[in-house]
Every structure is written in structure tokens, then in C-alpha cells.
Short mmCIF file of C-alpha atoms in Angstrom, two decimals:
data_model
loop_
_atom_site.label_atom_id
_atom_site.label_comp_id
_atom_site.label_asym_id
_atom_site.label_seq_id
_atom_site.Cartn_x
_atom_site.Cartn_y
_atom_site.Cartn_z
CA PRO A 1 5.19 8.80 -11.08
CA LEU A 2 5.70 6.90 -14.43
CA THR A 3 8.29 6.88 -16.34
CA MET A 4 8.55 5.46 -20.21
CA THR A 5 11.14 4.40 -22.29
CA PRO A 6 11.32 5.28 -25.42
CA PRO A 7 11.68 3.80 -28.35
CA ALA A 8 10.03 0.90 -27.75
CA GLY A 9 7.26 2.49 -24.99
CA ARG A 10 8.64 0.39 -22.04
CA MET A 11 6.61 2.13 -19.10
CA GLN A 12 6.64 1.45 -15.71
CA PHE A 13 4.64 2.98 -12.37
CA TRP A 14 5.68 3.03 -8.91
CA ASP A 15 4.98 4.22 -6.13
CA LYS A 16 6.63 7.30 -5.25
CA ALA A 17 6.01 7.02 -0.98
CA SER A 18 7.37 3.92 -0.73
CA LYS A 19 9.71 3.53 -3.64
CA GLN A 20 8.10 0.22 -4.64
CA LYS A 21 7.42 -0.67 -8.65
CA LEU A 22 3.47 -1.30 -8.75
CA GLY A 23 4.27 -2.94 -12.53
CA GLU A 24 5.10 -2.42 -16.56
CA SER A 25 3.81 -2.66 -19.78
CA THR A 26 4.16 -1.73 -23.27
CA ALA A 27 2.78 1.13 -25.60
CA ALA A 28 4.34 0.19 -27.90
CA CYS A 29 4.44 3.29 -30.93
CA SER A 30 2.66 5.84 -28.21
CA ILE A 31 2.65 9.68 -28.87
CA TYR A 32 0.34 11.04 -26.42
CA ARG A 33 0.24 9.59 -22.30
CA SER A 34 -2.19 11.60 -20.06
CA PHE A 35 -3.08 10.62 -16.39
CA SER A 36 -6.59 11.04 -15.15
CA PRO A 37 -7.74 13.93 -12.86
CA CYS A 38 -8.34 11.65 -10.34
CA SER A 39 -4.26 9.88 -10.72
CA ARG A 40 -5.29 6.24 -11.11
CA PHE A 41 -5.82 6.01 -14.45
CA LEU A 42 -3.34 6.40 -17.37
CA LEU A 43 -4.87 7.05 -21.52
CA THR A 44 -2.06 6.65 -23.95
CA ALA A 45 -3.12 7.05 -27.38
CA VAL A 46 -1.77 6.11 -30.93
CA THR A 47 -2.44 9.71 -33.17
CA PHE A 48 -2.79 11.11 -36.38
CA PRO A 49 -1.12 12.16 -38.44
CA GLY A 50 1.71 10.74 -36.36
CA LEU A 51 1.23 7.61 -36.90
CA ARG A 52 -1.26 7.04 -40.18
CA ILE A 53 -1.86 3.69 -39.57
CA ASP A 54 -3.07 2.15 -36.08
CA ASN A 55 -4.24 4.46 -34.20
CA GLU A 56 -5.86 3.40 -30.86
CA LEU A 57 -6.27 4.61 -27.01
CA THR A 58 -5.89 2.41 -24.17
CA VAL A 59 -6.61 2.98 -20.82
CA TRP A 60 -4.50 1.95 -17.97
CA LYS A 61 -4.84 1.15 -14.21
CA TYR A 62 -2.42 3.17 -11.92
CA ASP A 63 -0.11 -0.97 -11.82
CA GLY A 64 0.41 -0.32 -15.01
CA THR A 65 -3.23 -2.94 -15.73
CA PRO A 66 -4.78 -2.12 -19.75
CA LEU A 67 -8.33 -1.70 -18.67
CA TYR A 68 -9.90 -0.74 -21.49
CA THR A 69 -7.97 -0.82 -25.28
CA GLU A 70 -9.66 1.28 -28.70
CA LYS A 71 -7.82 -0.30 -31.72
CA ASP A 72 -8.07 0.11 -35.38
CA ILE A 73 -9.86 4.23 -34.91
CA HIS A 74 -9.16 5.62 -38.25
CA GLU A 75 -7.65 8.98 -38.48
CA LEU A 76 -7.26 9.76 -34.21
CA TYR A 77 -6.55 13.46 -34.09
CA GLN A 78 -6.96 13.70 -30.24
CA CYS A 79 -7.89 12.04 -27.27
CA GLU A 80 -8.16 14.26 -23.94
CA TRP A 81 -9.44 13.93 -20.01
CA LEU A 82 -12.35 15.36 -18.68
CA PRO A 83 -11.43 18.59 -16.32
CA CYS A 84 -13.30 18.10 -13.07
CA ALA A 85 -13.24 20.78 -10.29
CA GLU A 86 -9.95 21.01 -7.90
CA GLY A 87 -10.69 18.51 -4.43
CA SER A 88 -13.16 16.50 -6.50
CA TRP A 89 -11.14 13.77 -5.56
CA ASP A 90 -9.53 12.10 -2.41
CA ASP A 91 -5.93 12.73 -1.79
CA ARG A 92 -4.14 8.96 -1.72
CA SER A 93 -1.32 9.99 0.09
#
């Protein structure tokens, strides 16, 4: 699970079964966040009109490592994961 402490956007990533912290990172001013259908990635975004400048999106690995960031997006209104059929991903437990 992910815990996020507003307003600074500090995130901690934990393994629920072992109760071990996997990592931590910061998604400052993030308005949107969502785990991917496979639960291995997290998407965070700063969207318009919540923040009219510095709109961006970032894809994070399950341990808080940033994999991809796109900055200075003009008026980013929405970003979402594409849905997939139930059972498309192996259970990681």
C-alpha cells in the first residue's frame, strides 16, 4: 500500500505481507494518483485547473523509483491507466 502525507507529497511504499518499507519518494503538488492494473506502477499527476502551472505526470515503480516524468504539459486535465481484463496479471502474493 501507499501512504501519502499532504501537503508535501511525501510517499512511502510498503510490502503489506512482510511489513517492510520498500522505499519513499516525493510527488510535490500531486493532485491525482493511481496504481496500474498490475499494481506494479503508480501514476501521479499535477493537473489543470487544480494547478494552472507546472502540470506534469510521473510513473513510479512499486518501490518509489521514478521511471518516467513528463513536465511542462500545457493544461493537463486528466491521465488514467487503460483498463485490462480481470486475471490479466499474475497474483503477486
